[in-house]
PDB file of C-alpha atoms in Angstrom:
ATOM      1  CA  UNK A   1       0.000   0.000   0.000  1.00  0.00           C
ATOM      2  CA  UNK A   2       1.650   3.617  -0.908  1.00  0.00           C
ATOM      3  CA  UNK A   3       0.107   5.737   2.480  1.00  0.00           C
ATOM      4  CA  UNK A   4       1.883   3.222   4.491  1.00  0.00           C
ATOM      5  CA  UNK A   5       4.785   2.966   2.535  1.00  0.00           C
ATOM      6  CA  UNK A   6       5.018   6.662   2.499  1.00  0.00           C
ATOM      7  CA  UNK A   7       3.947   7.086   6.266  1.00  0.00           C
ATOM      8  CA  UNK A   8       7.239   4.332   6.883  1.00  0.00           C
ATOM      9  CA  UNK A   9       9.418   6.706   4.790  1.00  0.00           C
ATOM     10  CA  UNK A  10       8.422   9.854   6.904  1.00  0.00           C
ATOM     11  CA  UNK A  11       9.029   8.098  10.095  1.00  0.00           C
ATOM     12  CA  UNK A  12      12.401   6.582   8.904  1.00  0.00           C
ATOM     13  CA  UNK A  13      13.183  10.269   7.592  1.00  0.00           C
ATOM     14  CA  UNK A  14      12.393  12.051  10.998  1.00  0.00           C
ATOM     15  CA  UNK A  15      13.810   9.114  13.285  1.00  0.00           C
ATOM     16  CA  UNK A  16      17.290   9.003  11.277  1.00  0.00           C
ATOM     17  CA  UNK A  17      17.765  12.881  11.462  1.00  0.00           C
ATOM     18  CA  UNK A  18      16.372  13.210  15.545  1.00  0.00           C
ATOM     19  CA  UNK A  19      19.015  10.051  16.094  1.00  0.00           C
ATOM     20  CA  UNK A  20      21.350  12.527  14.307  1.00  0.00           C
ATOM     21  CA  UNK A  21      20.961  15.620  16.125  1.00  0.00           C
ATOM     22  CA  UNK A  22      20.383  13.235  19.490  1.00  0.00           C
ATOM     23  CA  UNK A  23      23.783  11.484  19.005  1.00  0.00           C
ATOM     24  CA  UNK A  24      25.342  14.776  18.475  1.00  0.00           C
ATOM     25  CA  UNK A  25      23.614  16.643  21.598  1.00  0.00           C
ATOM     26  CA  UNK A  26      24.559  13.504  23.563  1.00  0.00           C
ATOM     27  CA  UNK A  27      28.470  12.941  22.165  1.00  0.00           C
ATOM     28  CA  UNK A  28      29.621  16.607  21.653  1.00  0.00           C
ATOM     29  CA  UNK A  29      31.210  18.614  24.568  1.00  0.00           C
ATOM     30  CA  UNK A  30      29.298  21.148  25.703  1.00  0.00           C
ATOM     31  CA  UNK A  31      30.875  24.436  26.916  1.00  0.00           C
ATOM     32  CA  UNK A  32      29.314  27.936  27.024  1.00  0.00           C
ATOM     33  CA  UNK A  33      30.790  31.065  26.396  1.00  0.00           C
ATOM     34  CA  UNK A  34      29.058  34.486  26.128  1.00  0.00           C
ATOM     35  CA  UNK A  35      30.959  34.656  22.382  1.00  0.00           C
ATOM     36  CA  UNK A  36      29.050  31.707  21.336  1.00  0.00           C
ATOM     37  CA  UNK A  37      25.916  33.911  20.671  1.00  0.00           C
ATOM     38  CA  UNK A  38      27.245  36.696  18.624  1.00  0.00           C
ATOM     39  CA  UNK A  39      26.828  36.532  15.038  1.00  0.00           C
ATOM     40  CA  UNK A  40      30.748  36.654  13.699  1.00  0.00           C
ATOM     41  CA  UNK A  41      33.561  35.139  16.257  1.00  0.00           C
ATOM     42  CA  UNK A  42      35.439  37.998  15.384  1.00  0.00           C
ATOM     43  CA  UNK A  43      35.746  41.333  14.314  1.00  0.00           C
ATOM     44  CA  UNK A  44      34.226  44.170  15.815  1.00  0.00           C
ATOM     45  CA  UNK A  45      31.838  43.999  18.478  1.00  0.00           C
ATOM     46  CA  UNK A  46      27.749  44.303  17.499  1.00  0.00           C
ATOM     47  CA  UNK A  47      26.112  46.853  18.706  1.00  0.00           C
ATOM     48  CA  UNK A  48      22.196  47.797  19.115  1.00  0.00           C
ATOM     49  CA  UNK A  49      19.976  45.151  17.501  1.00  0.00           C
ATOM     50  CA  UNK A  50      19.853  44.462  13.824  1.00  0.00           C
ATOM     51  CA  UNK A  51      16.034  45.357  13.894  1.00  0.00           C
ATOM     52  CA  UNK A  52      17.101  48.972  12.294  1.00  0.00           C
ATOM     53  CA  UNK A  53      14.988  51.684  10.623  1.00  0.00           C
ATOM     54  CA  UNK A  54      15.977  50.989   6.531  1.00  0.00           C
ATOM     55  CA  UNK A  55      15.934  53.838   4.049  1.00  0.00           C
ATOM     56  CA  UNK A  56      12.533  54.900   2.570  1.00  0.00           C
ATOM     57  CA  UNK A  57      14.284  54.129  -0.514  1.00  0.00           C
ATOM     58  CA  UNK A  58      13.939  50.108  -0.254  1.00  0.00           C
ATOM     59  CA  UNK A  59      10.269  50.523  -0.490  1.00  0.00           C
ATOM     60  CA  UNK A  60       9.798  51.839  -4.023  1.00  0.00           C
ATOM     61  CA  UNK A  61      11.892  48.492  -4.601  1.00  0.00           C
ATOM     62  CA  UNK A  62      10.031  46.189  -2.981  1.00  0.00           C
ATOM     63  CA  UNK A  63       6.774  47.930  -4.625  1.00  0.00           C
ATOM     64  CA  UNK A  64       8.014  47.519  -7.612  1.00  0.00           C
ATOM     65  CA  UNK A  65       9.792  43.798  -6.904  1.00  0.00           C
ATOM     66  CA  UNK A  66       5.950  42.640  -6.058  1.00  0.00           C
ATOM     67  CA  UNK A  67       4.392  43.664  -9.471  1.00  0.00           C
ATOM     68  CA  UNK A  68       7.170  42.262 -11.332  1.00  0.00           C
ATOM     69  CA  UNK A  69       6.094  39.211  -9.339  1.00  0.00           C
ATOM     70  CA  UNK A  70       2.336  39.057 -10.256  1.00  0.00           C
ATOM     71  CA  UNK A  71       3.707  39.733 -13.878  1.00  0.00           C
ATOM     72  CA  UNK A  72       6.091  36.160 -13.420  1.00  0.00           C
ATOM     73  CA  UNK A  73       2.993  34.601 -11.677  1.00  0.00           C
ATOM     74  CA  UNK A  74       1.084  34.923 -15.290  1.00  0.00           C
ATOM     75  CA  UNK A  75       3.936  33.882 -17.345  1.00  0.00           C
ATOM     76  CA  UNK A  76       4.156  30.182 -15.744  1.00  0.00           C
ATOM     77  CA  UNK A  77       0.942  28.943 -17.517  1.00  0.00           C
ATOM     78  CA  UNK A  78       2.004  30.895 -20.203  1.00  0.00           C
ATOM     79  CA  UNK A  79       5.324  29.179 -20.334  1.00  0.00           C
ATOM     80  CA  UNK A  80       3.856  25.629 -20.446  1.00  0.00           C
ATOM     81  CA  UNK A  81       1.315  26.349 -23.191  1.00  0.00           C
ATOM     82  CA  UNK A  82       3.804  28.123 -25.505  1.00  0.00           C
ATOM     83  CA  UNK A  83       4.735  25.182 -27.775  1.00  0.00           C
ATOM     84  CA  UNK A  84       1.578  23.789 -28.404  1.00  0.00           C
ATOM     85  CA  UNK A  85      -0.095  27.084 -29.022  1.00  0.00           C
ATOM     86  CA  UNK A  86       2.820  28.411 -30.955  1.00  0.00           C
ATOM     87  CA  UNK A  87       3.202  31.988 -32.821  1.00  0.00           C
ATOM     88  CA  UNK A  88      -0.499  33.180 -31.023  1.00  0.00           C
ATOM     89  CA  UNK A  89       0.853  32.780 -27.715  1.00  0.00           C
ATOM     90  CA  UNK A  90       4.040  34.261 -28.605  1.00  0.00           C
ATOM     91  CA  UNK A  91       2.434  37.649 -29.888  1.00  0.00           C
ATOM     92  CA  UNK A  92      -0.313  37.759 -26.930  1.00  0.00           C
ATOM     93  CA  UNK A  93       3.017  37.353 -24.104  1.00  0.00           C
ATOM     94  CA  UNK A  94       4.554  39.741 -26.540  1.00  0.00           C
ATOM     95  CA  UNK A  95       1.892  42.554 -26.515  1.00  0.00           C
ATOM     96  CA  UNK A  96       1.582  41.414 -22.442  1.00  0.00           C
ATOM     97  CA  UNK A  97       5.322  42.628 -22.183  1.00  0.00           C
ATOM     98  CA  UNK A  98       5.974  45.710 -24.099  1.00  0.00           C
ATOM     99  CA  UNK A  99       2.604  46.888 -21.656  1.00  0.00           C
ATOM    100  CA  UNK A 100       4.905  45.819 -18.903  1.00  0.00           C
ATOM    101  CA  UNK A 101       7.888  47.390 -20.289  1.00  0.00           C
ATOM    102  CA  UNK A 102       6.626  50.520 -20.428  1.00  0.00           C
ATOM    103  CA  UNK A 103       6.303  50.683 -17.270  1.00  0.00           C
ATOM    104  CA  UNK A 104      10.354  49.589 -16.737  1.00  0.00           C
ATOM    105  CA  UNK A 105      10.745  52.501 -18.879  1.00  0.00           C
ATOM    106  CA  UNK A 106       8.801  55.371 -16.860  1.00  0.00           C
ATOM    107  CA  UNK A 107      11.103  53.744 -13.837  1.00  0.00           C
ATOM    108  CA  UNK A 108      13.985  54.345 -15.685  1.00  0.00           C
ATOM    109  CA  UNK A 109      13.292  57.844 -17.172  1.00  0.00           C
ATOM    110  CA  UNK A 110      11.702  59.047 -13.817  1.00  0.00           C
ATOM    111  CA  UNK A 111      15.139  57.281 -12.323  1.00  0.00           C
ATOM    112  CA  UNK A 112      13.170  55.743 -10.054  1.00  0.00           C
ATOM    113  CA  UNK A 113      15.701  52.544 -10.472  1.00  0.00           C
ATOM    114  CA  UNK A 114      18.699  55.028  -9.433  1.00  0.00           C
ATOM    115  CA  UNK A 115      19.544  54.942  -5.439  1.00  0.00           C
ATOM    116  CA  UNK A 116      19.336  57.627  -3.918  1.00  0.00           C
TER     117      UNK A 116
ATOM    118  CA  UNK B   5      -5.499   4.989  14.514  1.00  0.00           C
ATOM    119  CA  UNK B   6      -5.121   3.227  11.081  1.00  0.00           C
ATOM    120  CA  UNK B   7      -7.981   4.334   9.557  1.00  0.00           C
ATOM    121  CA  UNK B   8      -6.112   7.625   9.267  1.00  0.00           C
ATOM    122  CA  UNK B   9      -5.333   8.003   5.785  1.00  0.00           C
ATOM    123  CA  UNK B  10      -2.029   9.401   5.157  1.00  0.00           C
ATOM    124  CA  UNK B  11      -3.979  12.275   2.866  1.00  0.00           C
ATOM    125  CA  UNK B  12      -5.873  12.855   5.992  1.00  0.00           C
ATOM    126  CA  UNK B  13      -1.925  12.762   8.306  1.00  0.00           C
ATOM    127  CA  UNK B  14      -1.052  15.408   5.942  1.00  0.00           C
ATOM    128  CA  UNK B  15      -4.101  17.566   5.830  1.00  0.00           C
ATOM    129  CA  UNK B  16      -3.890  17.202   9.893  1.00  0.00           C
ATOM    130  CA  UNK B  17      -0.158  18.385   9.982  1.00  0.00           C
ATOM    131  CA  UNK B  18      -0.704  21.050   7.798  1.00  0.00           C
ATOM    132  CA  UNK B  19      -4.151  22.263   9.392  1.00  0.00           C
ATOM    133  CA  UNK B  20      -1.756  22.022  12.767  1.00  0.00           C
ATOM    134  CA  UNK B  21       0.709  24.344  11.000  1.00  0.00           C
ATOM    135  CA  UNK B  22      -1.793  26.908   9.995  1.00  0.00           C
ATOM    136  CA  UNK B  23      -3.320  27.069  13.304  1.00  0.00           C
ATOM    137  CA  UNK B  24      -0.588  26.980  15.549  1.00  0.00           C
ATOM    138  CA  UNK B  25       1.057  30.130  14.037  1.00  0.00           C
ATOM    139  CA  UNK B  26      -2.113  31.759  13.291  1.00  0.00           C
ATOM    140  CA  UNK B  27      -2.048  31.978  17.263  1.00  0.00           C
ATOM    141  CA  UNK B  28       2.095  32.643  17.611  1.00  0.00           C
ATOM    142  CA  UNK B  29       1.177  35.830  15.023  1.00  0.00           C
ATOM    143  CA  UNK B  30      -1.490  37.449  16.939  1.00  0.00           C
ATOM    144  CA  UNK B  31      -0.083  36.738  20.342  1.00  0.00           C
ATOM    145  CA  UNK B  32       3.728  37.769  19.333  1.00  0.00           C
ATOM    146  CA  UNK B  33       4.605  40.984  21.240  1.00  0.00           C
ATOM    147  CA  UNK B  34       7.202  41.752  18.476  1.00  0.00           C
ATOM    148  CA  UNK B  35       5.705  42.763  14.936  1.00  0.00           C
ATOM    149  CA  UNK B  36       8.344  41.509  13.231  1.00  0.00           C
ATOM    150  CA  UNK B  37       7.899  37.774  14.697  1.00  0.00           C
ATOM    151  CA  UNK B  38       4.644  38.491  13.851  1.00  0.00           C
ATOM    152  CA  UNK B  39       5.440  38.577  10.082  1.00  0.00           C
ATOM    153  CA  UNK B  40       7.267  36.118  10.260  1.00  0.00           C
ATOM    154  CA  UNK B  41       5.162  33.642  12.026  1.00  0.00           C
ATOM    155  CA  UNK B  42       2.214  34.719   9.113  1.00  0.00           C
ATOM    156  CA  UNK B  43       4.355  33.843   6.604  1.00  0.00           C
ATOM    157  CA  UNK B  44       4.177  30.322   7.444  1.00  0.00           C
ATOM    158  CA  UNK B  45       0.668  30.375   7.995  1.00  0.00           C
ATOM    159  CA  UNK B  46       0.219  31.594   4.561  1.00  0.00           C
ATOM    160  CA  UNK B  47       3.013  28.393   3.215  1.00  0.00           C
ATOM    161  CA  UNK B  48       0.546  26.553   4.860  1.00  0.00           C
ATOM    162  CA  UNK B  49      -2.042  27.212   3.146  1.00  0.00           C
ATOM    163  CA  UNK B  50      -0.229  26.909   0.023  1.00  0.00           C
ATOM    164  CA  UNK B  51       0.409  23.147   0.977  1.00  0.00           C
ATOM    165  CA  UNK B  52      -3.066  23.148   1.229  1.00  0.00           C
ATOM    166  CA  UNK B  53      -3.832  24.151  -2.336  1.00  0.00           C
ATOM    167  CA  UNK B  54      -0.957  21.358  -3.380  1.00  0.00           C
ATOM    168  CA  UNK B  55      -2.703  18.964  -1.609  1.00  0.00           C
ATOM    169  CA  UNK B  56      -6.140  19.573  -3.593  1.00  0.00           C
ATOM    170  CA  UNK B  57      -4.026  19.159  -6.988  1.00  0.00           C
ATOM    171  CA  UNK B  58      -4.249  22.789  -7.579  1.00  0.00           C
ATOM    172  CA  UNK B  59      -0.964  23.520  -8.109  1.00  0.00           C
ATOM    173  CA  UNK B  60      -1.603  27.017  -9.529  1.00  0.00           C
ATOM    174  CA  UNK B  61      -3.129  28.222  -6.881  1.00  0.00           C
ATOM    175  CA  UNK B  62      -0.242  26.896  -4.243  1.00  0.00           C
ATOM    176  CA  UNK B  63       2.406  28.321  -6.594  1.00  0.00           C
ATOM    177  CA  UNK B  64       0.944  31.717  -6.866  1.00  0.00           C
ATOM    178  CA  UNK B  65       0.560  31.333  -3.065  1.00  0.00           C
ATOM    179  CA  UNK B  66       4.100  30.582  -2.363  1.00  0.00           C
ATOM    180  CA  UNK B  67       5.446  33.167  -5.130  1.00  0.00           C
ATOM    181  CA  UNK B  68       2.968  36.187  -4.248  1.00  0.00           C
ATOM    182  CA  UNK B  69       1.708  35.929  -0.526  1.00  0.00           C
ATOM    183  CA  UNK B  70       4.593  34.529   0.520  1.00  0.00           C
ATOM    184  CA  UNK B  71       7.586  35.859  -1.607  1.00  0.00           C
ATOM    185  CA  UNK B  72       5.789  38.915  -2.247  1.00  0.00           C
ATOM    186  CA  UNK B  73       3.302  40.200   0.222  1.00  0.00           C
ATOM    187  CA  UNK B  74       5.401  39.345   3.369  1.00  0.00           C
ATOM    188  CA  UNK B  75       8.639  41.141   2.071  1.00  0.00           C
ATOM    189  CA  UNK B  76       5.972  44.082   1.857  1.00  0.00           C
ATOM    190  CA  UNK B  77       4.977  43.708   5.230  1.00  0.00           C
ATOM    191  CA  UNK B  78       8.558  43.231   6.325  1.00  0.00           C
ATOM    192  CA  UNK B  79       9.590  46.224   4.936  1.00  0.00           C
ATOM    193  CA  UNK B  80       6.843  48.310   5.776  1.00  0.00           C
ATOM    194  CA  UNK B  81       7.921  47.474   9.240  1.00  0.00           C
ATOM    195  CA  UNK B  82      11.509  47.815   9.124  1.00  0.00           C
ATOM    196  CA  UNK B  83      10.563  51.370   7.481  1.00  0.00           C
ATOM    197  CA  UNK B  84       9.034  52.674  10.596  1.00  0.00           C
ATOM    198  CA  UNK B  85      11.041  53.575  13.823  1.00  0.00           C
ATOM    199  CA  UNK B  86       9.250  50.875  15.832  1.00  0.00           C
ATOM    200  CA  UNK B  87      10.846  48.231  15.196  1.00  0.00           C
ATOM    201  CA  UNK B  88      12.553  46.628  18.114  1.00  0.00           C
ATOM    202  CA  UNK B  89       9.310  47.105  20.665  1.00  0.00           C
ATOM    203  CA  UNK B  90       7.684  45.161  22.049  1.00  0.00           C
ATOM    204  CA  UNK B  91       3.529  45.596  22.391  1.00  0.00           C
ATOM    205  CA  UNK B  92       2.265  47.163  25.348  1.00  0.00           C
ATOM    206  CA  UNK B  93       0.672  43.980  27.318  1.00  0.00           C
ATOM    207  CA  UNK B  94      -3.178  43.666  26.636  1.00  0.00           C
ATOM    208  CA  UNK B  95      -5.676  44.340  29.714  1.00  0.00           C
ATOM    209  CA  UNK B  96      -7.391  41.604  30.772  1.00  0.00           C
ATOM    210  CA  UNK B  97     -11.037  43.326  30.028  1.00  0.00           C
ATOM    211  CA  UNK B  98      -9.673  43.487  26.150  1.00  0.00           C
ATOM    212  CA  UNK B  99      -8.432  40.191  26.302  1.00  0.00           C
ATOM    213  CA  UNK B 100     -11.747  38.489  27.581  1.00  0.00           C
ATOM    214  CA  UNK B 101     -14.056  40.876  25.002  1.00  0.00           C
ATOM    215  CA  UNK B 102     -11.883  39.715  22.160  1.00  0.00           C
ATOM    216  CA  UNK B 103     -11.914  35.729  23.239  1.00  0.00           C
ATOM    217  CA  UNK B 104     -15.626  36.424  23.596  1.00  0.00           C
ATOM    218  CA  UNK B 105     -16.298  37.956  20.210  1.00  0.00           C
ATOM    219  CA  UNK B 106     -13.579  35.215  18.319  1.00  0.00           C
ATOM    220  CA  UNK B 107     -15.532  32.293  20.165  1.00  0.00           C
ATOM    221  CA  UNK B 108     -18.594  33.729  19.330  1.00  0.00           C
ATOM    222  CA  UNK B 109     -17.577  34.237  15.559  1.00  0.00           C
ATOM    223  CA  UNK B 110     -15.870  30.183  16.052  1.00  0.00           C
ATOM    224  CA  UNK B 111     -19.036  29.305  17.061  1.00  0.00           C
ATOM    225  CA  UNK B 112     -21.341  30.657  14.486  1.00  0.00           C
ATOM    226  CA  UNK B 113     -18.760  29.186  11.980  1.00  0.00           C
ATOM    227  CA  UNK B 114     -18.662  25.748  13.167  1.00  0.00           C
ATOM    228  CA  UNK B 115     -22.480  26.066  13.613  1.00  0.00           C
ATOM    229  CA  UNK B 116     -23.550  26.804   9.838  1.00  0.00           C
ATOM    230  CA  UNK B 117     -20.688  24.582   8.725  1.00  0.00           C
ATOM    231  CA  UNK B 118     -22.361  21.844  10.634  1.00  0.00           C
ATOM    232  CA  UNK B 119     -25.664  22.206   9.959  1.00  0.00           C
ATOM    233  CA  UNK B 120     -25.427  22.818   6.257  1.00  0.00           C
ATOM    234  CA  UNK B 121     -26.029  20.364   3.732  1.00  0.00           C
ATOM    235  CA  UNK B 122     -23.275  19.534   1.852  1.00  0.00           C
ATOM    236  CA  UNK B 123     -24.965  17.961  -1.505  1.00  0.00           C
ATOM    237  CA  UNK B 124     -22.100  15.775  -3.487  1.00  0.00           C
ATOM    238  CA  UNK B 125     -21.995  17.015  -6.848  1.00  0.00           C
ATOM    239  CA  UNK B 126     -21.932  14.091 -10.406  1.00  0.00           C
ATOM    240  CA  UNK B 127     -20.335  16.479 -12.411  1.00  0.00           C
ATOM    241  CA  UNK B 128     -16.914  15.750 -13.446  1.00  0.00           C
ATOM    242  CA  UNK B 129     -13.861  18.080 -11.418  1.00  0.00           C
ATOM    243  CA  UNK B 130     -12.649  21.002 -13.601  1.00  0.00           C
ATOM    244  CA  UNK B 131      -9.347  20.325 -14.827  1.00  0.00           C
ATOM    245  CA  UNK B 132      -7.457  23.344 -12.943  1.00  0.00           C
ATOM    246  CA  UNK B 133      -4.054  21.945 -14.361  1.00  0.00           C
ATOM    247  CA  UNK B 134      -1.356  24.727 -15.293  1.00  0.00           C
ATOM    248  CA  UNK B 135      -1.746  23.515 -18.972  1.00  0.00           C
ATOM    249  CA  UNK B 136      -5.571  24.217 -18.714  1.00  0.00           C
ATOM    250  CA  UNK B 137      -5.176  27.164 -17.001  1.00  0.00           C
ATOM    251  CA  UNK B 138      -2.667  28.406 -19.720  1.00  0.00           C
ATOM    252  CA  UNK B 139      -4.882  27.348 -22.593  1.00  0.00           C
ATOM    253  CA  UNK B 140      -7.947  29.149 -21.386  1.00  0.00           C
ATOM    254  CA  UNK B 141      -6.063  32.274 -20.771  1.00  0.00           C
ATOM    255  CA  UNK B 142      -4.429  32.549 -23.830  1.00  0.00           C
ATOM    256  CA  UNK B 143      -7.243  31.430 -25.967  1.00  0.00           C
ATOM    257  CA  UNK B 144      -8.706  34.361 -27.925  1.00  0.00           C
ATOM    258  CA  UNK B 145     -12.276  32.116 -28.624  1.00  0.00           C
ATOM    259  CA  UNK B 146     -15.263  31.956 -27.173  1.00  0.00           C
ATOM    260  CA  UNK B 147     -14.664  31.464 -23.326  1.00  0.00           C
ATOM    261  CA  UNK B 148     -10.854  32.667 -23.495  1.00  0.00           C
ATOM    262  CA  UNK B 149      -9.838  34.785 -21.254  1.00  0.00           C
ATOM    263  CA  UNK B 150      -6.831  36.904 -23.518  1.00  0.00           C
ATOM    264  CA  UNK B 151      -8.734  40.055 -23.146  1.00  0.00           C
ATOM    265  CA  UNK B 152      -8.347  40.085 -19.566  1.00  0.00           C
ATOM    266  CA  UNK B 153      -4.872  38.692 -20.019  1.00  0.00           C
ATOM    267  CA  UNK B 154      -3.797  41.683 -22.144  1.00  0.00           C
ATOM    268  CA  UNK B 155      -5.894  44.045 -19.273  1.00  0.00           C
ATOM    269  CA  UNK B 156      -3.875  42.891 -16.413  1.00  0.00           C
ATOM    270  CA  UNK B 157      -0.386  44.188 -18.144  1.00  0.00           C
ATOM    271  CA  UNK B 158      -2.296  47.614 -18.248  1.00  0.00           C
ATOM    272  CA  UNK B 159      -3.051  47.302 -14.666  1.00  0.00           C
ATOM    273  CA  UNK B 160       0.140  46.220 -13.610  1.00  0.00           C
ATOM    274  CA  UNK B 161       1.869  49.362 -15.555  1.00  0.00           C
ATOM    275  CA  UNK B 162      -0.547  51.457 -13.993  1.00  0.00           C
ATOM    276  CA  UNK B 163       0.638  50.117 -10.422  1.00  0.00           C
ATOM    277  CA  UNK B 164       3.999  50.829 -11.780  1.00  0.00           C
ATOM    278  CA  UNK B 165       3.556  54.525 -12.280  1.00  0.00           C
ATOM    279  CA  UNK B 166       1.165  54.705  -9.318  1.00  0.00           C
ATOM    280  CA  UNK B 167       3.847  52.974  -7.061  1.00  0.00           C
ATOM    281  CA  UNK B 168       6.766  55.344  -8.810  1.00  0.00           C
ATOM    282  CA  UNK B 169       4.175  58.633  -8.139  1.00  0.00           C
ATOM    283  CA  UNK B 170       3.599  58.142  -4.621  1.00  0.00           C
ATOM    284  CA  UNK B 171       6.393  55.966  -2.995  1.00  0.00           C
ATOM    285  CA  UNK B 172       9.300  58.220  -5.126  1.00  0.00           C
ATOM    286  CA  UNK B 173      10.712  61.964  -3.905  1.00  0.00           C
ATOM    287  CA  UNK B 174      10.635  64.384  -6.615  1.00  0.00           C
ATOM    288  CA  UNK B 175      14.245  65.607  -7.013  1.00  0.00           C
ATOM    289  CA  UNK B 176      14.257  69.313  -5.483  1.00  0.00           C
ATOM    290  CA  UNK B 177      16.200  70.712  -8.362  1.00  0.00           C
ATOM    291  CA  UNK B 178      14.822  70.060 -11.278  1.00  0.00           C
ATOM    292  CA  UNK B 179      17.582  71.039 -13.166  1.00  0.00           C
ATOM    293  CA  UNK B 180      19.779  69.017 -12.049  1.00  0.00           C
ATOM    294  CA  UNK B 181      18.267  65.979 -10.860  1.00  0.00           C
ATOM    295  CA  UNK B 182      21.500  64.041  -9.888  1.00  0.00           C
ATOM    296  CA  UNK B 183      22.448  66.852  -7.368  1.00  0.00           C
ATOM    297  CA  UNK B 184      19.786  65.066  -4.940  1.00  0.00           C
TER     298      UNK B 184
END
């Protein structure tokens, strides 16, 4: 039967790694040193938390990151229709993407894309 | 035990997921954990979508909710100077209205959900495959969907100048915009 079969395969998966970790916790020396819990071993010393205010400026990037996005979203179905469809699909992704494009170019002529 | 189906295991383990960090987001005193714990909830649901064969759906889950939505909500947090505090801690008279109003709302839920009748349907499943779902949007005949295809692009580049307008300074010399 496959559900058992599978349900033995998820049990051997999570039994072989918690033996792992278990042998590991149970083998290794432990020691504990207050340097154990910064993020580098060396170099200079952290300071404040790295939960920081970020530039406005990573916003218009992430704004314009998601749309991109929604535009990749539409070209997976897209993508696995092309070949059987053929030329029609290629023109309709191609009208879909000079739309698109023209957005890219406002961006870039409004220098939107330029860090500032 | 046994009569558990392993569809069902999953389904359990994933419903477990959802609900478990449903409750670490809305009780996390730091925003950002928050975020971070609904970002799981929402991979969740994704498997949830994968496990109904509508792999679309769980894709466009994973890629937009979770890839896209939560970096906005990440950033929109990190952007404000509030980011390391912790919430005030809720009153107890808040905290027993709002248990009162979610059981109530759990409670109405569960009690239309149980009494409705749930009527099995003979019609086949539609196929909601990627290659279906590609067909029909790209299809320019009678129940295509290319029009609205070719209509999102002009929504998207109209969130694309929208986002630019609003979200971007206008250099202060116009002249010379590089001098900003």
């Amino acid at each position: 039967m496959t559900s058992g079969l599978l349900i033995t395969f998820f049990i051997t998966a999570i039994v072989l790694v918690a033996a792992g970790i278990l042998a590991a916790w149970l083998l290794a020396p432990s020691s504990f040193n207050k340097q154990k819990s910064q993020p580098y071993e060396c170099g200079i010393p952290t300071k404040g938390t790295s939960w920081m205010q970020f530039n406005v400026g990573y916003y218009l990037f992430a704004l314009l990151f998601l749309i991109f996005d929604v535009e990749t979203v539409f070209l997976f179905p897209w993508a696995v229709v092309m070949k059987t469809i053929g030329m029609t699909a290629f023109v309709e992704i191609l009208i879909f993407f000079v739309i698109i494009v023209l957005g890219l170019a406002y961006a870039w002529k409004k220098q939107a894309l330029k860090w500032q | 035990m046994m009569s558990i189906t392993f569809h069902q295991a999953v389904f359990y383990f994933f419903s477990a997921i959802i609900v478990i960090f449903s409750i670490l987001t809305v009780t996390s005193k730091r925003i950002l954990r928050a975020a971070t714990f609904l970002l799981f909830v929402l991979l969740g649901t994704a498997a949830f979508y994968f496990i109904l064969n509508y792999a679309f759906m769980g894709a466009l889950q994973i890629t937009l909710y979770a890839g896209g939505i939560v970096v906005l909500i990440i950033f929109s947090i990190l952007l404000t100077s509030h980011v390391g505090e912790r919430f005030e801690p809720i009153g107890w008279g808040k905290m027993i209205a709002s248990a009162l109003v979610s059981l109530i709302g759990a409670g109405f839920t569960l009690y239309v959900l149980l009494n409705a009748d749930f009527i099995p349907t003979q019609a086949p499943l539609p196929d909601a495959s990627v290659k279906n779902i590609g067909t029909a949007l790209l299809s320019y005949e009678r129940n295509g969907f290319v029009l609205p295809f070719e209509v999102v692009s002009l929504l998207l580049l109209a969130a694309i100048v929208g986002a630019i307008v609003i979200a971007r300074k206008e250099p202060h010399d116009t002249e010379n915009p590089n001098n900003e």
